[in-house]
PDB file of C-alpha atoms and ligand atoms in Angstrom:
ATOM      1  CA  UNK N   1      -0.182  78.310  58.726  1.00 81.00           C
ATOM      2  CA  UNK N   2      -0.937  75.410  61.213  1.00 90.00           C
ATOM      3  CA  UNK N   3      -2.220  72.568  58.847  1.00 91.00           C
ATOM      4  CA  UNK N   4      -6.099  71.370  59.683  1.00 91.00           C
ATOM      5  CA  UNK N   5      -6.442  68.909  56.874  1.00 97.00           C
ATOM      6  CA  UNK N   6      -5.680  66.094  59.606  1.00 98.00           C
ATOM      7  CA  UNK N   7      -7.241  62.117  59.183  1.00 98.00           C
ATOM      8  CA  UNK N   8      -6.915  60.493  62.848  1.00 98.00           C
ATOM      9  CA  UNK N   9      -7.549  56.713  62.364  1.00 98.00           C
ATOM     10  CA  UNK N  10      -8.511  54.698  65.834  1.00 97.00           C
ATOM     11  CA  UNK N  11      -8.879  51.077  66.565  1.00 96.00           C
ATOM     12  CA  UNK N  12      -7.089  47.826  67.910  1.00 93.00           C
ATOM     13  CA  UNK N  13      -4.262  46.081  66.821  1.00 87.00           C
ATOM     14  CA  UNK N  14      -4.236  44.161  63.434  1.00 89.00           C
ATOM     15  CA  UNK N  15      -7.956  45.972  62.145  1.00 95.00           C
ATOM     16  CA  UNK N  16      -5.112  47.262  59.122  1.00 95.00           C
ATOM     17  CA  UNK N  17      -4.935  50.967  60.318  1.00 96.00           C
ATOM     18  CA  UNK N  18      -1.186  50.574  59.064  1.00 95.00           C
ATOM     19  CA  UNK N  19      -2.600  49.570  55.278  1.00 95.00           C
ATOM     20  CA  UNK N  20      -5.232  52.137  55.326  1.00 98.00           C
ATOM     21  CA  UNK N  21      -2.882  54.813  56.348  1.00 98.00           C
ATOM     22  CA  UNK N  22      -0.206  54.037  53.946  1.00 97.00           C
ATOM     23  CA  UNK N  23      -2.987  53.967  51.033  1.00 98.00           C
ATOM     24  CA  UNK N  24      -4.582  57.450  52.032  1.00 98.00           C
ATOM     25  CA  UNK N  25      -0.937  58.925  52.193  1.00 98.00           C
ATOM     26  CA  UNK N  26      -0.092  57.601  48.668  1.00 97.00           C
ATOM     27  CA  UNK N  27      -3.354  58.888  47.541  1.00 97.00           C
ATOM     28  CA  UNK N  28      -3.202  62.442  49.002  1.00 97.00           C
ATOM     29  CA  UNK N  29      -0.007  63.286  49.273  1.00 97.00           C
ATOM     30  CA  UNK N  30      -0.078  63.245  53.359  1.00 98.00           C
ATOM     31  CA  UNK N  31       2.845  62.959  56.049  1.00 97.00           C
ATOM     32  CA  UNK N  32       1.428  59.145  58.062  1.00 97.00           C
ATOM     33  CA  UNK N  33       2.262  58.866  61.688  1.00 97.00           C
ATOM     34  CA  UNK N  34       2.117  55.676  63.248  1.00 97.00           C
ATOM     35  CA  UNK N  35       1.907  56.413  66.884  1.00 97.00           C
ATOM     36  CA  UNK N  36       1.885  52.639  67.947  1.00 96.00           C
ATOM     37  CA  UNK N  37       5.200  52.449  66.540  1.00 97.00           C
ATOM     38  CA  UNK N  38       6.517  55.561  68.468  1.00 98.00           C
ATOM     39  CA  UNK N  39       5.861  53.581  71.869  1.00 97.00           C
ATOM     40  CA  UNK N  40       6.640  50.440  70.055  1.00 97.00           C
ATOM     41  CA  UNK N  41      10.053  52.241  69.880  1.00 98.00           C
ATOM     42  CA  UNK N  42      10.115  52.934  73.226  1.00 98.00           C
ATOM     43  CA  UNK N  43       9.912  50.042  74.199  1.00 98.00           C
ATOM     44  CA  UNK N  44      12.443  48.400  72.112  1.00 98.00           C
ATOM     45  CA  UNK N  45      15.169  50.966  73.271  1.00 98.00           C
ATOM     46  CA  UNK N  46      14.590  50.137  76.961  1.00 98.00           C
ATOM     47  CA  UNK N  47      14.832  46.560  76.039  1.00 98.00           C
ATOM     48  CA  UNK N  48      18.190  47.267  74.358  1.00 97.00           C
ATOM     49  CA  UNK N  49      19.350  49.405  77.260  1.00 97.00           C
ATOM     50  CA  UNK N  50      18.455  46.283  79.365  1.00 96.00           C
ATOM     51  CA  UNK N  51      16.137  47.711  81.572  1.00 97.00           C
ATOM     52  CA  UNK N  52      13.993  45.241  83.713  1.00 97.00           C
ATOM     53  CA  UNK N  53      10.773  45.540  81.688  1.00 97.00           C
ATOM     54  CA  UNK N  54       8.947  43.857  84.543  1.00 97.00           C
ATOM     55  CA  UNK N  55       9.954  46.444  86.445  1.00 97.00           C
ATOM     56  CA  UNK N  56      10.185  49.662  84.585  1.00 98.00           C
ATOM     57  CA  UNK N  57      12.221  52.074  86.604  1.00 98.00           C
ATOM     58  CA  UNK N  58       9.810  55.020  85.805  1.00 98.00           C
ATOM     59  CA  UNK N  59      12.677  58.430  85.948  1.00 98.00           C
ATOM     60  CA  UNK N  60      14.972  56.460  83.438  1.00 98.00           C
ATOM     61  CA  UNK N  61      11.673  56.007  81.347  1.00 98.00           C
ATOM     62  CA  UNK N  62      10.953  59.192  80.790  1.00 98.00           C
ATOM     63  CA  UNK N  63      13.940  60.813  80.266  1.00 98.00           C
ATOM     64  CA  UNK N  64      14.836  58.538  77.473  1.00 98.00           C
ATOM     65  CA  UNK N  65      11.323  59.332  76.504  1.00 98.00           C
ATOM     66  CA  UNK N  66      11.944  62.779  76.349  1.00 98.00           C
ATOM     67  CA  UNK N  67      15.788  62.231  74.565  1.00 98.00           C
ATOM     68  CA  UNK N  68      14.306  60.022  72.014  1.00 97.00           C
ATOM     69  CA  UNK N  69      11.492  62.626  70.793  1.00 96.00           C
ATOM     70  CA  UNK N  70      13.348  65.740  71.325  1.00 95.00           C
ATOM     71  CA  UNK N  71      16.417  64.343  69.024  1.00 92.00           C
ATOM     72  CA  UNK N  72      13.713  62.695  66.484  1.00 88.00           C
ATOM     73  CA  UNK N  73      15.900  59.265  67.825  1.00 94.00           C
ATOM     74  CA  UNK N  74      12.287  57.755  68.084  1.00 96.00           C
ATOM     75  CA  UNK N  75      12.079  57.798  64.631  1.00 93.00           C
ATOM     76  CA  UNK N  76      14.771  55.854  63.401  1.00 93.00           C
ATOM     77  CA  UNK N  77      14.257  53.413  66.270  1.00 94.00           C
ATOM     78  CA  UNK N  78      11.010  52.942  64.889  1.00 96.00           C
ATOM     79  CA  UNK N  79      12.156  51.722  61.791  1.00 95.00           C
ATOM     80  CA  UNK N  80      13.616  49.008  63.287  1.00 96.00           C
ATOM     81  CA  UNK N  81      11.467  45.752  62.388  1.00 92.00           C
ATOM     82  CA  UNK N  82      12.187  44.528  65.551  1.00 94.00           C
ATOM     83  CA  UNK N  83       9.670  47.174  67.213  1.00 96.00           C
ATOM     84  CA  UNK N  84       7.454  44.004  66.101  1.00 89.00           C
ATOM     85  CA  UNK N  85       8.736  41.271  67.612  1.00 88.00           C
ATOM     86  CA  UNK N  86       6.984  38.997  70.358  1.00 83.00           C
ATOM     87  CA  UNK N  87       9.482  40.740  72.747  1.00 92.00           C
ATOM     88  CA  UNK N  88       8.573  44.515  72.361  1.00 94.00           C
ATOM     89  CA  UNK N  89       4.816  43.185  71.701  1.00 87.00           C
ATOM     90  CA  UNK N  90       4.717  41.683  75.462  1.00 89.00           C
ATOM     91  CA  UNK N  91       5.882  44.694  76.955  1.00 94.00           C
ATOM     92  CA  UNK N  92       4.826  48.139  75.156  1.00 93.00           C
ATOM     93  CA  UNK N  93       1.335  47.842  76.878  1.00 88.00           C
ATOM     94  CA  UNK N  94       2.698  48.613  80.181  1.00 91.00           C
ATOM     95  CA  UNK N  95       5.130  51.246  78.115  1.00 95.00           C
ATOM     96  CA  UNK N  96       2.148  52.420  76.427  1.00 93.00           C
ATOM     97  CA  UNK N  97       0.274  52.896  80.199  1.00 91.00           C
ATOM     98  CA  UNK N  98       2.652  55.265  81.970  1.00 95.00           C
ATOM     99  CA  UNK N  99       0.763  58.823  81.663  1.00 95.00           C
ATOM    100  CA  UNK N 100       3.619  60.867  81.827  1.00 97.00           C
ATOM    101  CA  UNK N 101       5.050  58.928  78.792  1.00 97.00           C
ATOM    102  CA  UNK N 102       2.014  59.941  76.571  1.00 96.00           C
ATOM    103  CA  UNK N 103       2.008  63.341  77.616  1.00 97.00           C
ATOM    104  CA  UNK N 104       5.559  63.709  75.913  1.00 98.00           C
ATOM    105  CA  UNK N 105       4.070  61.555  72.972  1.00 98.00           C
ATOM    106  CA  UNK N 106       0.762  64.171  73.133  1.00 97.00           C
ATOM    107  CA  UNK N 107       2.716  66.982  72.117  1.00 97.00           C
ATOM    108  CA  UNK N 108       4.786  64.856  69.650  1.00 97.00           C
ATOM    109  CA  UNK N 109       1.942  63.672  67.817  1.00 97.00           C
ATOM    110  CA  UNK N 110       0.061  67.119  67.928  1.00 97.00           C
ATOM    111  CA  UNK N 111       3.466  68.886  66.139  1.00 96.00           C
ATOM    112  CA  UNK N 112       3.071  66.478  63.800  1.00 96.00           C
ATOM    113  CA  UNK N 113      -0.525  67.064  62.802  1.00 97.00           C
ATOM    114  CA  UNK N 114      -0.286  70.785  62.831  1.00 97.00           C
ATOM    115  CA  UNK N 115       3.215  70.790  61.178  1.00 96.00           C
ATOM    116  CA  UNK N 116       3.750  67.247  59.059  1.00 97.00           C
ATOM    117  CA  UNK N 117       7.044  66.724  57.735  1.00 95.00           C
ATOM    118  CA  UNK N 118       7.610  66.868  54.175  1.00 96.00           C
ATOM    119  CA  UNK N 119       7.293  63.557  52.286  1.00 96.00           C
ATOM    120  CA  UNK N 120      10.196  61.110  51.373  1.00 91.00           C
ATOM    121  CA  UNK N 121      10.128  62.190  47.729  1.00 93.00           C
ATOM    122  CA  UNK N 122      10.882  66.065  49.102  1.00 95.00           C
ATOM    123  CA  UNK N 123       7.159  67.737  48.471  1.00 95.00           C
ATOM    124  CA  UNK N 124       5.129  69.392  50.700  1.00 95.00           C
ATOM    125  CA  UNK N 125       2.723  67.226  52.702  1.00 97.00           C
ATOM    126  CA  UNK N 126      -1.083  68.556  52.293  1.00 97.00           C
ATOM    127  CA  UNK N 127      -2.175  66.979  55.746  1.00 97.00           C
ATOM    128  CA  UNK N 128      -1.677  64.287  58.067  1.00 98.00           C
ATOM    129  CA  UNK N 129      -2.890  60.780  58.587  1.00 98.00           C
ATOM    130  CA  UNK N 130      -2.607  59.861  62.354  1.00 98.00           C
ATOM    131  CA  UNK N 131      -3.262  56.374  63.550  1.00 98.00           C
ATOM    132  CA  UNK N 132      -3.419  54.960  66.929  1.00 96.00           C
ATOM    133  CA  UNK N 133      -5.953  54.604  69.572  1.00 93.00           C
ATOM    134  CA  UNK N 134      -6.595  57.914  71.550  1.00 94.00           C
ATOM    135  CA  UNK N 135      -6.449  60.024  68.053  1.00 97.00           C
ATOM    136  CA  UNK N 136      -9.690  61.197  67.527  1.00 97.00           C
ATOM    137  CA  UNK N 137     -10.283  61.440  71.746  1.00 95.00           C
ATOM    138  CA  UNK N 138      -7.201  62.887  73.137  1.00 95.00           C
ATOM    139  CA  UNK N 139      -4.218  63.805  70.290  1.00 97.00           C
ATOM    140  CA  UNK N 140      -6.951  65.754  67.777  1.00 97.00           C
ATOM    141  CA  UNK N 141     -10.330  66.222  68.805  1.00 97.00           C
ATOM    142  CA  UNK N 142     -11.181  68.561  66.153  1.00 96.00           C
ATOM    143  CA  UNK N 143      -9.908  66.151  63.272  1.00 97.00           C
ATOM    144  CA  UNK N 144     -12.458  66.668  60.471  1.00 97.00           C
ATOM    145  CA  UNK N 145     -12.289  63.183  59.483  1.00 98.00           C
ATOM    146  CA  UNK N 146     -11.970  60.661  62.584  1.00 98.00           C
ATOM    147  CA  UNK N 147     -12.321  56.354  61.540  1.00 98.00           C
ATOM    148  CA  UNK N 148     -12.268  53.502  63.850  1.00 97.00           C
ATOM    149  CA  UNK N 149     -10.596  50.693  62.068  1.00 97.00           C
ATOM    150  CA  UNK N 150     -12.028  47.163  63.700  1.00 96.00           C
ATOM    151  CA  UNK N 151     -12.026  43.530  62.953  1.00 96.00           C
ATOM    152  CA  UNK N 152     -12.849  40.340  64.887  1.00 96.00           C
ATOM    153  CA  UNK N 153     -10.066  39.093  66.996  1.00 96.00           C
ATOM    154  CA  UNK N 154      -9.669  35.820  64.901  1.00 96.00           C
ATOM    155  CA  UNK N 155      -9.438  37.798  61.832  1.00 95.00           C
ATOM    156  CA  UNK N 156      -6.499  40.679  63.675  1.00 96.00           C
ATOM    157  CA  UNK N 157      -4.875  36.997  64.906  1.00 96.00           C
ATOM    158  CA  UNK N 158      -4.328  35.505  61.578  1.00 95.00           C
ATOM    159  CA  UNK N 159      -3.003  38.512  60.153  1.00 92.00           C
ATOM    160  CA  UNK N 160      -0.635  39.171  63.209  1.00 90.00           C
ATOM    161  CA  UNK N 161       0.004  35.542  62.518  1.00 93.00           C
ATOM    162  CA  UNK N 162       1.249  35.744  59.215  1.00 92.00           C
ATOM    163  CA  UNK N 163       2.892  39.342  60.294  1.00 86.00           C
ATOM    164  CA  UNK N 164       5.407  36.954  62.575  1.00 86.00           C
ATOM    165  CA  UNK N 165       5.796  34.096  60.312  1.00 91.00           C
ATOM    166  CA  UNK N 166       6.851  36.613  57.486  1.00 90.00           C
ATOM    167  CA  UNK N 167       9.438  37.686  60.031  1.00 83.00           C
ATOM    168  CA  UNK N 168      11.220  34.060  60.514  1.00 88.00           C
ATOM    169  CA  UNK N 169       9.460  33.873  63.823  1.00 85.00           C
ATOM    170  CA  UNK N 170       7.855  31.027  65.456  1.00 89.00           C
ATOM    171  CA  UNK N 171       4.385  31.073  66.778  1.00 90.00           C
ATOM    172  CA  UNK N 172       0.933  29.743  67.272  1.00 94.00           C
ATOM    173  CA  UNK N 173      -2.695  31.411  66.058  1.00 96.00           C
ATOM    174  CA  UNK N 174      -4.087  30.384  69.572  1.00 96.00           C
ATOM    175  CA  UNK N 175      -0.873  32.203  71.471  1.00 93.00           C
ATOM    176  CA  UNK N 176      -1.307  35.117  68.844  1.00 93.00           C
ATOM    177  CA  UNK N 177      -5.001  34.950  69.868  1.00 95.00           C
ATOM    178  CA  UNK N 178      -4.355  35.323  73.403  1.00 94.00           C
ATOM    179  CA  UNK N 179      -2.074  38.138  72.968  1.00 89.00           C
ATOM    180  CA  UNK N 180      -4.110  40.070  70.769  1.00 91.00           C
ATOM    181  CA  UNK N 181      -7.583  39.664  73.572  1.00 93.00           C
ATOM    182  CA  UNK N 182      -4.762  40.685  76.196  1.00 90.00           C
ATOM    183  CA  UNK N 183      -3.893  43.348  74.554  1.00 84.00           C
ATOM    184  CA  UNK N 184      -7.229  44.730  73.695  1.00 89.00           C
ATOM    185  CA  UNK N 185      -8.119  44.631  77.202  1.00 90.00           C
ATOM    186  CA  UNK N 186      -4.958  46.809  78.186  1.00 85.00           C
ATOM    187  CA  UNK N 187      -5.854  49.441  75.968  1.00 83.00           C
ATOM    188  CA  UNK N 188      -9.397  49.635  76.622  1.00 88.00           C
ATOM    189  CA  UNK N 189      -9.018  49.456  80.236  1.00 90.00           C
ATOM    190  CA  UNK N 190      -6.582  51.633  81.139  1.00 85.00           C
ATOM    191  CA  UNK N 191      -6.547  54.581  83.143  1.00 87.00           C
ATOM    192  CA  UNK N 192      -5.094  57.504  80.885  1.00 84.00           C
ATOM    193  CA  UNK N 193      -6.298  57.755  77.282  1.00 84.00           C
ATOM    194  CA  UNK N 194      -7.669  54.187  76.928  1.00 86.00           C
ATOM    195  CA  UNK N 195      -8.489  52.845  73.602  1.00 88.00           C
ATOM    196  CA  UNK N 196     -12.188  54.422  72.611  1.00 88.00           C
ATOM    197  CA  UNK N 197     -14.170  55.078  69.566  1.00 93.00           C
ATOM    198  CA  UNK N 198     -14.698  59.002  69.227  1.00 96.00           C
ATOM    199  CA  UNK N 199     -18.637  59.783  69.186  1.00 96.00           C
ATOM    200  CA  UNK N 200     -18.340  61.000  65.764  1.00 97.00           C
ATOM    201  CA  UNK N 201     -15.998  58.189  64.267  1.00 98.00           C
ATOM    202  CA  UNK N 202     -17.159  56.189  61.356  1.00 97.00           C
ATOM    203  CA  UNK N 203     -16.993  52.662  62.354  1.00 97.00           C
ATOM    204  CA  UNK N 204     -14.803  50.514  59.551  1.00 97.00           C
ATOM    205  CA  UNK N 205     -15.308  46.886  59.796  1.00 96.00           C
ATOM    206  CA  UNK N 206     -12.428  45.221  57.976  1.00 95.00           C
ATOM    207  CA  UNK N 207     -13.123  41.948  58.706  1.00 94.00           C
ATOM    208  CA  UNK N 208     -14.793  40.996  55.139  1.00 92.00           C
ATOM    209  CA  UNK N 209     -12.983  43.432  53.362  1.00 92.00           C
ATOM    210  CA  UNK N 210     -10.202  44.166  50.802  1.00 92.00           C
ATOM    211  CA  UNK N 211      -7.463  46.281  51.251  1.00 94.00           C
ATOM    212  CA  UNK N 212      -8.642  48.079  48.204  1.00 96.00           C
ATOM    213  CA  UNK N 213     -12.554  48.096  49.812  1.00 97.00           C
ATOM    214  CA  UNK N 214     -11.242  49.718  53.041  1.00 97.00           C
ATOM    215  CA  UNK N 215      -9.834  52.926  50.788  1.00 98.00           C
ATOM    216  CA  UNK N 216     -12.538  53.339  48.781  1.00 98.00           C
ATOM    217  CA  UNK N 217     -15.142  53.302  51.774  1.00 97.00           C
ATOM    218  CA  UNK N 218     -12.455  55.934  53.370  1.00 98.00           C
ATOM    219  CA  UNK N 219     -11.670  57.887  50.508  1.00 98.00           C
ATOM    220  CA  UNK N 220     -15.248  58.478  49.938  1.00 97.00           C
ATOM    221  CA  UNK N 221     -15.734  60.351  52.931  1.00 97.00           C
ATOM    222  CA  UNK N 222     -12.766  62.192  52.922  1.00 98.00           C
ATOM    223  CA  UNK N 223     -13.409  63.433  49.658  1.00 97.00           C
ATOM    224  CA  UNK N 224     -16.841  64.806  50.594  1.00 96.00           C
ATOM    225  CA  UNK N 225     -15.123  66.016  53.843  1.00 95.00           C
ATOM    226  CA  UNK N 226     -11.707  67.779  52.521  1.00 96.00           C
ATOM    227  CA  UNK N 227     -10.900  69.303  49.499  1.00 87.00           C
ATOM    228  CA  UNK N 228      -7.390  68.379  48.584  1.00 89.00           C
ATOM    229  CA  UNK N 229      -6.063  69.286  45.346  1.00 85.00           C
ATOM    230  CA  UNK N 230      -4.044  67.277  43.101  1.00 83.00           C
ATOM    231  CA  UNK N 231      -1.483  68.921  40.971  1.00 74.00           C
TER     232      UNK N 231
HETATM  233  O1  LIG L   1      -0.887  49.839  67.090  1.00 77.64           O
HETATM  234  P1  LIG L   1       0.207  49.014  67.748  1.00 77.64           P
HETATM  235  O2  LIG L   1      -0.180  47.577  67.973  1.00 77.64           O
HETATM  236  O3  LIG L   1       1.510  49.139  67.062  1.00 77.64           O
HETATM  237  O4  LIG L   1       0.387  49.683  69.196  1.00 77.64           O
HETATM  238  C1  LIG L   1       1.347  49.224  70.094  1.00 77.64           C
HETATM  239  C2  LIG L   1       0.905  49.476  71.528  1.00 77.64           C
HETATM  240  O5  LIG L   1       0.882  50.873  71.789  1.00 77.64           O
HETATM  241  C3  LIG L   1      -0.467  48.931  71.894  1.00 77.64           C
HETATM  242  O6  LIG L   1      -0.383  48.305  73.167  1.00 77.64           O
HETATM  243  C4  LIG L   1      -1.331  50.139  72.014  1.00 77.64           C
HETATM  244  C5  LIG L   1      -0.375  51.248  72.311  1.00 77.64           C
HETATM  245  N1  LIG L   1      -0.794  52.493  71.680  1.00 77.64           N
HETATM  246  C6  LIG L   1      -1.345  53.446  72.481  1.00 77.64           C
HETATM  247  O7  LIG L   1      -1.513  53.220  73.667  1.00 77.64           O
HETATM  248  N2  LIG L   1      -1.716  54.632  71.951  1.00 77.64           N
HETATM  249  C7  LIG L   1      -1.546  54.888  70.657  1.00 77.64           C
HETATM  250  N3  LIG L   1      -1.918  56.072  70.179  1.00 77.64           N
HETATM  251  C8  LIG L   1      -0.990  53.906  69.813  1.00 77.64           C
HETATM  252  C9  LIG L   1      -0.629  52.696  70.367  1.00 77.64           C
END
């Protein structure tokens, strides 16, 4: 049977979708998708294959597109940490952009939701948590439980900052700044699937918050929402 219990989390870069995601899985026992990281991925391959990002020859592009998610390939590639480096984060906007890209990543993301994969540790997953930014507009409209994650840019900035720094990487909060306003602009203001709150989201503010404070406000409403079972 097609699973329903399905969590799709929304919101720009660095609001800690990734944290809340990882904590809700842990909690309930659900299969996480991170679809940022499956263009993130993208990206980083065509880099590899030296492709002229500036340039993106659009055929080759989605054929590797296609390769990488019909082989799972995207998956492992998206392990790679370097998915997060400066390089791949200058370029997986325009990546991100190309519409017949995301309708190969549509129907990725939407197996995933209505079939997760089992969990690391070998059990069946009980749902799926989906994060990205056309989730709860575009991949699954009928989610029962839709969030937007969001934070003030200065807030996103420090923690991308840190993100980087952690990595051995060299950079400045007002460059990280700038990228992450660029960025949000991109998203919201492209043409196909653009980054948007779905009219019956429930806003998160993470700004002020824990980690820990995020959960429970999430948890809270999922509990009231779905009724998982815990063995
Ligand atoms: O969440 P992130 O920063 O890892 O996302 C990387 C890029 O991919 C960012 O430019 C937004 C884009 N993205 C998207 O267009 N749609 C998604 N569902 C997830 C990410």
């Amino acid at each position: 049977m097609a699973n329903t219990n399905i969590i799709a989390i929304d919101g720009p870069a660095g609001a800690g979708k990734g944290t809340l995601t990882k904590k809700l899985c842990e909690h309930y026992g659900f299969a996480g998708l991170d679809t940022g990281s499956l263009y993130r991925a993208i990206t980083l391959c065509m880099i590899e294959m030296e492709q002229n990002m500036d340039d993106i020859n659009l055929e080759f592009a989605i054929a590797l597109t296609q390769k990488l998610s019909d082989t799972h390939k995207i998956l492992e590639y998206a392990k790679n940490p370097k998915i997060r480096s400066q390089l791949t984060n200058k370029y997986v906007a325009s990546v991100a952009k190309i519409p017949e890209i995301r309708t190969i990543m549509r129907k990725y993301q939407i197996d995933f939701g209505t079939n997760p994969p089992d969990l690391p540790d070998g059990r069946k997953a009980k749902g799926a948590v989906i994060e990205g930014r056309d989730i709860g507009t575009v991949i699954c409209p009928n989610a029962p439980v839709k969030f937007f994650i969001t934070a003030s840019p200065e807030t996103r900035a420090s923690r991308r900052l840190k993100e980087y720094l952690d990595q051995g990487e060299s950079a400045s909060y007002q460059e990280v700044l700038a990228s992450i306003i660029a960025r949000d602009e991109a998203d919201r203001t492209r043409a196909t699937s653009p980054m948007k709150q779905a009219d019956d989201a429930i806003v998160i503010n993470t700004s002020e918050n824990s980690k820990e404070q995020t959960f429970e406000v999430a948890k809270k409403i999922i509990d009231e929402r779905l009724h998982i079972t815990f063995d």
